[in-house]
Tab-separated table of C-alpha atoms in Angstrom:
chain	number	residue	atom	x	y	z
A	595	UNK	CA	-37.094	-25.691	-66.730
A	596	UNK	CA	-35.923	-26.091	-63.177
A	597	UNK	CA	-36.965	-23.164	-61.051
A	598	UNK	CA	-35.280	-24.211	-57.815
A	599	UNK	CA	-32.479	-22.047	-56.440
A	600	UNK	CA	-31.333	-24.862	-54.149
A	601	UNK	CA	-30.008	-26.899	-57.038
A	602	UNK	CA	-26.745	-25.767	-58.573
A	603	UNK	CA	-24.955	-26.709	-61.736
A	604	UNK	CA	-23.937	-30.350	-61.991
A	605	UNK	CA	-26.702	-31.390	-59.598
A	606	UNK	CA	-24.557	-30.882	-56.499
A	607	UNK	CA	-25.904	-29.525	-53.236
A	608	UNK	CA	-25.459	-25.817	-52.596
A	609	UNK	CA	-22.469	-24.846	-50.460
A	610	UNK	CA	-23.278	-24.202	-46.835
A	611	UNK	CA	-22.248	-20.677	-45.891
A	612	UNK	CA	-19.557	-20.545	-43.221
A	613	UNK	CA	-20.705	-19.437	-39.792
A	614	UNK	CA	-19.412	-15.916	-39.248
A	615	UNK	CA	-16.695	-15.687	-36.594
A	616	UNK	CA	-17.463	-13.754	-33.458
A	617	UNK	CA	-15.735	-10.387	-33.220
A	618	UNK	CA	-12.506	-10.456	-31.260
A	619	UNK	CA	-14.039	-8.601	-28.319
A	620	UNK	CA	-16.535	-11.440	-27.822
A	621	UNK	CA	-14.052	-14.300	-27.947
A	622	UNK	CA	-13.210	-16.082	-24.677
A	623	UNK	CA	-9.638	-14.778	-24.468
A	624	UNK	CA	-10.740	-11.166	-24.997
A	625	UNK	CA	-13.602	-11.487	-22.518
A	626	UNK	CA	-11.253	-12.912	-19.890
A	627	UNK	CA	-8.719	-10.122	-20.469
A	628	UNK	CA	-11.426	-7.476	-20.299
A	629	UNK	CA	-12.582	-8.890	-16.965
A	630	UNK	CA	-9.002	-8.826	-15.654
A	631	UNK	CA	-8.522	-5.258	-16.886
A	632	UNK	CA	-11.756	-4.109	-15.236
A	633	UNK	CA	-10.742	-5.802	-11.974
A	634	UNK	CA	-7.286	-4.180	-12.198
A	635	UNK	CA	-8.768	-0.696	-12.627
A	636	UNK	CA	-11.184	-1.283	-9.734
A	637	UNK	CA	-8.296	-2.343	-7.468
A	638	UNK	CA	-6.131	0.619	-8.505
A	639	UNK	CA	-8.954	3.041	-7.707
A	640	UNK	CA	-9.461	1.398	-4.310
A	641	UNK	CA	-5.865	0.593	-3.321
A	642	UNK	CA	-3.842	3.193	-5.228
A	643	UNK	CA	-0.998	0.784	-6.002
A	644	UNK	CA	-0.504	-2.869	-6.748
A	645	UNK	CA	2.890	-4.470	-6.265
A	646	UNK	CA	3.568	-7.850	-7.859
A	647	UNK	CA	6.541	-9.417	-6.115
A	648	UNK	CA	8.685	-12.182	-7.632
A	649	UNK	CA	6.451	-13.035	-10.625
A	650	UNK	CA	7.660	-15.399	-13.331
A	651	UNK	CA	8.031	-14.298	-16.964
A	652	UNK	CA	4.565	-15.526	-17.910
A	653	UNK	CA	2.958	-13.582	-15.073
A	654	UNK	CA	4.805	-10.382	-16.045
A	655	UNK	CA	3.739	-10.800	-19.675
A	656	UNK	CA	0.111	-11.332	-18.658
A	657	UNK	CA	0.074	-8.274	-16.403
A	658	UNK	CA	1.481	-6.171	-19.243
A	659	UNK	CA	-1.184	-7.485	-21.625
A	660	UNK	CA	-3.906	-6.649	-19.119
A	661	UNK	CA	-2.548	-3.105	-18.666
A	662	UNK	CA	-2.294	-2.598	-22.427
A	663	UNK	CA	-5.856	-3.873	-22.868
A	664	UNK	CA	-7.104	-1.346	-20.303
A	665	UNK	CA	-5.252	1.461	-22.083
A	666	UNK	CA	-6.402	0.501	-25.606
A	667	UNK	CA	-10.049	0.094	-24.620
A	668	UNK	CA	-10.413	3.262	-22.600
A	669	UNK	CA	-10.842	1.591	-19.207
A	670	UNK	CA	-8.554	4.015	-17.378
A	671	UNK	CA	-10.383	6.484	-15.089
A	672	UNK	CA	-10.958	9.914	-16.598
A	673	UNK	CA	-7.947	12.176	-16.153
A	674	UNK	CA	-5.693	9.321	-15.079
A	675	UNK	CA	-3.481	6.715	-16.681
A	676	UNK	CA	-2.057	3.373	-15.590
A	677	UNK	CA	1.708	3.398	-15.075
A	678	UNK	CA	3.879	0.332	-14.576
A	679	UNK	CA	7.433	0.433	-13.247
A	680	UNK	CA	9.889	-2.236	-12.063
A	681	UNK	CA	9.635	-3.235	-8.405
A	682	UNK	CA	12.090	-5.288	-6.407
A	683	UNK	CA	13.986	-6.746	-9.373
A	684	UNK	CA	11.661	-8.830	-11.552
A	685	UNK	CA	8.498	-7.464	-9.935
A	686	UNK	CA	6.088	-4.825	-11.189
A	687	UNK	CA	4.396	-1.895	-9.516
A	688	UNK	CA	1.172	-0.586	-11.039
A	689	UNK	CA	-0.411	2.727	-10.069
A	690	UNK	CA	-2.725	5.450	-11.349
A	691	UNK	CA	-0.957	8.646	-12.382
A	692	UNK	CA	-2.561	12.016	-13.052
A	693	UNK	CA	-2.873	13.476	-16.537
A	694	UNK	CA	-1.892	12.194	-19.976
A	695	UNK	CA	1.102	9.982	-20.645
A	696	UNK	CA	4.370	11.954	-20.746
A	697	UNK	CA	4.959	10.726	-24.296
A	698	UNK	CA	1.638	12.140	-25.502
A	699	UNK	CA	1.912	14.891	-28.076
A	700	UNK	CA	0.481	17.429	-25.638
A	701	UNK	CA	3.289	16.681	-23.190
A	702	UNK	CA	6.247	16.886	-25.547
A	703	UNK	CA	8.538	19.916	-25.414
A	704	UNK	CA	8.065	22.480	-28.153
A	705	UNK	CA	10.196	21.935	-31.191
A	706	UNK	CA	12.107	25.208	-30.879
A	707	UNK	CA	12.537	25.107	-27.082
A	708	UNK	CA	14.212	28.531	-27.217
A	709	UNK	CA	17.764	28.996	-28.429
A	710	UNK	CA	20.496	28.416	-25.842
A	711	UNK	CA	23.733	30.410	-26.207
A	712	UNK	CA	26.686	28.162	-27.015
A	713	UNK	CA	30.181	29.584	-26.478
A	714	UNK	CA	32.776	29.571	-29.203
A	715	UNK	CA	35.767	29.308	-26.875
A	716	UNK	CA	36.635	26.838	-24.113
A	717	UNK	CA	37.036	29.513	-21.461
A	718	UNK	CA	35.243	30.188	-18.135
A	719	UNK	CA	33.882	26.675	-18.127
A	720	UNK	CA	31.609	25.142	-15.556
A	721	UNK	CA	33.682	23.026	-13.126
A	722	UNK	CA	32.059	19.806	-14.320
A	723	UNK	CA	32.869	20.665	-17.956
A	724	UNK	CA	36.416	21.571	-16.937
A	725	UNK	CA	36.770	18.166	-15.270
A	726	UNK	CA	35.665	16.459	-18.499
A	727	UNK	CA	38.033	18.620	-20.547
A	728	UNK	CA	40.964	17.622	-18.354
A	729	UNK	CA	40.036	13.914	-18.250
A	730	UNK	CA	41.648	12.365	-21.321
A	731	UNK	CA	39.823	9.085	-20.616
A	732	UNK	CA	36.513	10.734	-21.527
A	733	UNK	CA	35.246	11.995	-24.867
A	734	UNK	CA	37.849	9.977	-26.727
A	735	UNK	CA	37.310	11.236	-30.297
A	736	UNK	CA	38.989	13.552	-32.833
A	737	UNK	CA	40.002	16.863	-31.248
A	738	UNK	CA	37.552	18.955	-33.297
A	739	UNK	CA	34.620	16.758	-32.223
A	740	UNK	CA	35.836	16.737	-28.628
A	741	UNK	CA	35.993	20.514	-28.612
A	742	UNK	CA	32.482	20.768	-30.025
A	743	UNK	CA	31.197	18.271	-27.454
A	744	UNK	CA	32.639	20.344	-24.602
A	745	UNK	CA	31.154	23.545	-26.025
A	746	UNK	CA	27.745	21.846	-26.239
A	747	UNK	CA	27.975	20.674	-22.635
A	748	UNK	CA	29.137	24.137	-21.509
A	749	UNK	CA	26.194	25.798	-23.246
A	750	UNK	CA	23.811	23.326	-21.634
A	751	UNK	CA	25.407	23.701	-18.182
A	752	UNK	CA	25.443	27.504	-18.279
A	753	UNK	CA	21.785	27.688	-19.290
A	754	UNK	CA	20.814	25.126	-16.656
A	755	UNK	CA	22.563	27.200	-13.948
A	756	UNK	CA	20.890	30.357	-15.263
A	757	UNK	CA	17.511	28.650	-14.834
A	758	UNK	CA	18.343	27.783	-11.246
A	759	UNK	CA	19.291	24.134	-11.689
A	760	UNK	CA	22.328	22.293	-10.374
A	761	UNK	CA	24.946	20.805	-12.673
A	762	UNK	CA	27.069	18.101	-11.097
A	763	UNK	CA	29.223	15.107	-11.871
A	764	UNK	CA	27.282	12.433	-13.665
A	765	UNK	CA	26.280	9.544	-11.468
A	766	UNK	CA	26.437	7.123	-14.381
A	767	UNK	CA	29.652	5.638	-15.726
A	768	UNK	CA	30.552	6.242	-19.353
A	769	UNK	CA	32.295	4.476	-22.142
A	770	UNK	CA	35.567	6.209	-23.091
A	771	UNK	CA	33.970	7.788	-26.171
A	772	UNK	CA	31.256	9.439	-24.057
A	773	UNK	CA	31.145	12.275	-21.577
A	774	UNK	CA	28.406	14.111	-19.768
A	775	UNK	CA	26.966	15.807	-16.714
A	776	UNK	CA	23.931	15.510	-14.457
A	777	UNK	CA	21.364	18.303	-14.496
A	778	UNK	CA	19.424	18.285	-11.211
A	779	UNK	CA	15.936	19.816	-11.111
A	780	UNK	CA	13.907	19.732	-7.882
A	781	UNK	CA	15.996	16.880	-6.528
A	782	UNK	CA	15.805	14.783	-9.702
A	783	UNK	CA	19.056	14.235	-11.603
A	784	UNK	CA	19.094	13.674	-15.363
A	785	UNK	CA	22.252	12.507	-17.119
A	786	UNK	CA	23.091	14.207	-20.426
A	787	UNK	CA	25.849	12.629	-22.510
A	788	UNK	CA	27.568	13.454	-25.775
A	789	UNK	CA	29.258	10.903	-27.980
A	790	UNK	CA	30.487	10.377	-31.535
A	791	UNK	CA	27.690	8.631	-33.407
A	792	UNK	CA	29.771	6.684	-35.947
A	793	UNK	CA	33.326	6.438	-34.590
A	794	UNK	CA	34.279	3.586	-36.915
A	795	UNK	CA	32.904	5.134	-40.087
A	796	UNK	CA	35.247	6.128	-42.909
A	797	UNK	CA	32.569	8.352	-44.434
A	798	UNK	CA	33.645	11.957	-43.717
A	799	UNK	CA	30.062	13.117	-43.220
A	800	UNK	CA	29.062	10.283	-40.884
A	801	UNK	CA	32.265	10.281	-38.844
A	802	UNK	CA	31.767	13.889	-37.658
A	803	UNK	CA	28.247	13.385	-36.344
A	804	UNK	CA	27.553	13.735	-32.639
A	805	UNK	CA	24.650	12.447	-30.565
A	806	UNK	CA	23.295	14.003	-27.379
A	807	UNK	CA	21.425	11.545	-25.168
A	808	UNK	CA	19.265	11.936	-22.105
A	809	UNK	CA	19.039	8.776	-20.027
A	810	UNK	CA	15.566	7.290	-20.346
A	811	UNK	CA	15.160	5.900	-16.820
A	812	UNK	CA	11.598	4.601	-16.454
A	813	UNK	CA	10.067	6.918	-19.023
A	814	UNK	CA	9.307	6.459	-22.691
A	815	UNK	CA	9.921	10.107	-23.540
A	816	UNK	CA	12.349	11.261	-26.264
A	817	UNK	CA	15.954	10.915	-25.240
A	818	UNK	CA	18.237	11.216	-28.270
A	819	UNK	CA	19.083	14.166	-30.527
A	820	UNK	CA	21.247	14.367	-33.642
A	821	UNK	CA	22.236	17.024	-36.111
A	822	UNK	CA	19.515	17.541	-38.692
A	823	UNK	CA	19.518	19.374	-41.972
A	824	UNK	CA	17.035	21.818	-40.433
A	825	UNK	CA	18.524	22.015	-36.938
A	826	UNK	CA	21.954	21.506	-35.390
A	827	UNK	CA	22.614	20.102	-31.937
A	828	UNK	CA	23.506	23.621	-30.785
A	829	UNK	CA	19.993	24.715	-31.766
A	830	UNK	CA	18.459	21.691	-30.005
A	831	UNK	CA	19.845	22.464	-26.530
A	832	UNK	CA	16.689	24.369	-25.654
A	833	UNK	CA	14.615	21.322	-26.563
A	834	UNK	CA	16.860	19.109	-24.433
A	835	UNK	CA	16.512	21.378	-21.406
A	836	UNK	CA	12.772	21.568	-22.035
A	837	UNK	CA	12.660	17.786	-21.998
A	838	UNK	CA	14.535	17.736	-18.691
A	839	UNK	CA	12.036	20.229	-17.250
A	840	UNK	CA	9.085	18.185	-18.521
A	841	UNK	CA	10.515	15.053	-16.931
A	842	UNK	CA	11.082	16.907	-13.667
A	843	UNK	CA	7.435	18.016	-13.613
A	844	UNK	CA	6.326	14.454	-14.312
A	845	UNK	CA	8.708	12.990	-11.713
A	846	UNK	CA	7.603	15.515	-9.093
A	847	UNK	CA	3.977	14.653	-9.790
A	848	UNK	CA	4.781	10.952	-9.608
A	849	UNK	CA	6.664	11.475	-6.332
A	850	UNK	CA	3.693	13.331	-4.876
A	851	UNK	CA	1.340	10.593	-6.044
A	852	UNK	CA	3.622	7.934	-4.569
A	853	UNK	CA	3.813	9.753	-1.258
A	854	UNK	CA	0.048	10.159	-1.174
A	855	UNK	CA	-0.416	6.520	-2.166
A	856	UNK	CA	2.017	5.466	0.575
A	857	UNK	CA	0.024	7.425	3.151
A	858	UNK	CA	-3.264	5.965	1.930
A	859	UNK	CA	-1.801	2.462	1.789
A	860	UNK	CA	-0.483	2.865	5.344
A	861	UNK	CA	-3.948	3.920	6.518
A	862	UNK	CA	-5.624	0.975	4.765
A	863	UNK	CA	-3.039	-1.424	6.193
A	864	UNK	CA	-3.453	-0.023	9.699
A	865	UNK	CA	-7.228	-0.344	9.416
A	866	UNK	CA	-6.803	-3.944	8.213
A	867	UNK	CA	-4.407	-4.637	11.104
A	868	UNK	CA	-6.881	-3.233	13.633
A	869	UNK	CA	-9.635	-5.470	12.274
A	870	UNK	CA	-7.284	-8.476	12.115
A	871	UNK	CA	-6.143	-7.969	15.718
A	872	UNK	CA	-9.747	-7.740	16.860
A	873	UNK	CA	-10.622	-10.931	14.992
A	874	UNK	CA	-7.487	-12.736	16.229
A	875	UNK	CA	-8.301	-11.827	19.842
A	876	UNK	CA	-11.868	-12.952	19.225
A	877	UNK	CA	-10.462	-16.282	18.029
A	878	UNK	CA	-8.430	-16.562	21.259
A	879	UNK	CA	-11.609	-16.083	23.279
A	880	UNK	CA	-13.511	-18.508	21.071
A	881	UNK	CA	-10.811	-21.123	21.565
A	882	UNK	CA	-10.974	-20.627	25.342
A	883	UNK	CA	-14.752	-20.999	25.131
A	884	UNK	CA	-14.449	-24.215	23.145
A	885	UNK	CA	-12.001	-25.614	25.710
A	886	UNK	CA	-14.309	-24.700	28.624
A	887	UNK	CA	-17.297	-26.200	26.823
A	888	UNK	CA	-15.332	-29.433	26.294
A	889	UNK	CA	-14.461	-29.551	30.009
A	890	UNK	CA	-18.092	-28.848	30.905
A	891	UNK	CA	-19.300	-31.660	28.636
A	892	UNK	CA	-16.803	-34.044	30.242
A	893	UNK	CA	-17.863	-32.936	33.731
A	894	UNK	CA	-21.544	-33.394	32.794
A	895	UNK	CA	-20.875	-36.922	31.516
A	896	UNK	CA	-18.907	-37.859	34.631
A	897	UNK	CA	-21.574	-36.312	36.863
A	898	UNK	CA	-24.198	-38.473	35.166
A	899	UNK	CA	-21.985	-41.480	35.819
A	900	UNK	CA	-21.741	-40.569	39.510
A	901	UNK	CA	-25.524	-40.339	39.766
A	902	UNK	CA	-25.882	-43.727	38.123
A	903	UNK	CA	-23.265	-45.192	40.476
A	904	UNK	CA	-25.106	-43.758	43.491
A	905	UNK	CA	-28.372	-45.369	42.333
A	906	UNK	CA	-26.632	-48.677	41.835
A	907	UNK	CA	-25.153	-48.584	45.354
A	908	UNK	CA	-28.628	-47.933	46.710
A	909	UNK	CA	-30.050	-50.839	44.756
A	910	UNK	CA	-27.412	-53.232	46.155
A	911	UNK	CA	-27.536	-51.964	49.728
A	912	UNK	CA	-28.165	-54.976	52.007
A	913	UNK	CA	-27.629	-57.369	49.123
A	914	UNK	CA	-23.973	-56.951	48.177
A	915	UNK	CA	-21.032	-57.512	50.431
A	916	UNK	CA	-20.628	-54.555	52.800
A	917	UNK	CA	-16.913	-54.208	52.087
A	918	UNK	CA	-17.690	-53.943	48.333
A	919	UNK	CA	-20.310	-51.275	49.019
A	920	UNK	CA	-17.843	-49.285	51.170
A	921	UNK	CA	-15.268	-49.420	48.387
A	922	UNK	CA	-17.880	-48.215	45.871
A	923	UNK	CA	-18.877	-45.354	48.169
A	924	UNK	CA	-15.228	-44.278	48.455
A	925	UNK	CA	-14.885	-44.392	44.676
A	926	UNK	CA	-18.074	-42.310	44.287
A	927	UNK	CA	-16.783	-39.730	46.755
A	928	UNK	CA	-13.501	-39.387	44.874
A	929	UNK	CA	-15.293	-39.206	41.519
A	930	UNK	CA	-17.604	-36.414	42.658
A	931	UNK	CA	-14.651	-34.429	43.983
A	932	UNK	CA	-12.858	-34.883	40.653
A	933	UNK	CA	-15.946	-33.751	38.707
A	934	UNK	CA	-16.129	-30.605	40.825
A	935	UNK	CA	-12.438	-29.930	40.133
A	936	UNK	CA	-12.806	-30.060	36.332
A	937	UNK	CA	-16.228	-28.436	36.019
A	938	UNK	CA	-15.595	-24.897	34.629
A	939	UNK	CA	-18.865	-23.743	36.206
A	940	UNK	CA	-17.868	-24.654	39.762
A	941	UNK	CA	-16.220	-21.244	40.241
A	942	UNK	CA	-18.022	-18.513	38.247
A	943	UNK	CA	-16.102	-18.185	34.929
A	944	UNK	CA	-14.349	-14.867	34.180
A	945	UNK	CA	-13.409	-13.239	30.899
A	946	UNK	CA	-10.142	-14.978	29.855
A	947	UNK	CA	-6.967	-12.955	29.560
A	948	UNK	CA	-5.853	-12.320	25.954
A	949	UNK	CA	-2.404	-11.595	24.526
A	950	UNK	CA	-1.035	-9.732	21.530
A	951	UNK	CA	-1.662	-11.903	18.440
A	952	UNK	CA	1.355	-13.275	16.582
A	953	UNK	CA	1.946	-12.521	12.886
A	954	UNK	CA	0.819	-16.044	11.969
A	955	UNK	CA	-2.411	-15.560	13.921
A	956	UNK	CA	-3.049	-12.276	12.088
A	957	UNK	CA	-2.471	-13.591	8.549
A	958	UNK	CA	-5.846	-15.353	8.077
A	959	UNK	CA	-7.687	-12.093	8.809
A	960	UNK	CA	-5.578	-9.632	6.786
A	961	UNK	CA	-7.139	-10.350	3.375
A	962	UNK	CA	-3.815	-10.395	1.536
A	963	UNK	CA	-1.999	-7.699	3.539
A	964	UNK	CA	1.349	-8.516	5.101
A	965	UNK	CA	1.444	-8.518	8.924
A	966	UNK	CA	4.897	-6.902	8.752
A	967	UNK	CA	4.016	-3.701	6.880
A	968	UNK	CA	1.758	-2.031	4.284
A	969	UNK	CA	2.520	-4.499	1.506
A	970	UNK	CA	0.352	-6.978	-0.350
A	971	UNK	CA	1.455	-10.604	-0.265
A	972	UNK	CA	2.100	-11.923	-3.800
A	973	UNK	CA	0.643	-8.788	-5.438
A	974	UNK	CA	-2.882	-9.857	-4.572
């Protein structure tokens, strides 16, 4: 009887167990991304904002992955979140915002939102709703749906005015089937539009459906409402206004953060400029010192030559032709005068005059800041 576990049936060698794979967090790609995410958070805490100008598609994708890694792995500072918004076309701007993300459950408007009165007649309309009613190029849909759309917009506009907000002509252009207004809260305008959801449908139920939309802008918050079995669009107007108010709070907070970040960035840039100017002026003085030292070394070498020439004349005195000695003495006299003229120590040196450094002279000392304003070069 064979009592050896290492031998298996058929006499073959036992299978070698596969080496367990390292968890994802310990793999090189994950470690590198974690390091980038940690560095990003550290920079955001220190600098407030990071602007990446003119990145290519790969760079944008990598920055987004780094931000998402920081969010998923809890690297954001307590009570803050990383926000990313477009900057200068293809660029990105990253900053730390206060509080939870606006799309978090705690930040969403309540489901009821309070009922908003909706009129049953198209009378005493808000001027912006009147303008839509009279513009046959807008809200191009069956008359019953158009009437309902106008009543919805009137209910929304009247309630917005009652709450102290401004209702004005929408800044966005619409397709013919759409129509809407801007609701302005604390200087922020939010476009609300109404349109027929399925204008091409032959299904009677689908063809009468409307959609109310709130332009998303840079936020990921809810922005579209439809009739439900449990709630009509008329009953959702309170939710829509609540969403506008929530966005206004978030936008006001973001504006305050941006203003504060701009002030802090200006202070950091000015401090960097002061240091850079000091270092650039120091470099001017150092260059003047190097030039004087070079002249002094040349004068010292020529002075040593003059001393050697004088010794040689003395050695040949009475031996060499007198005319040759006279010529050598004249040459020595001229040489010594020239040495005195180039020797920087002949007159007592003074502190050299300095000038305002140029932008190119400042760049090496700005550590990534632009010499033209409080911006980072290349998002560094």
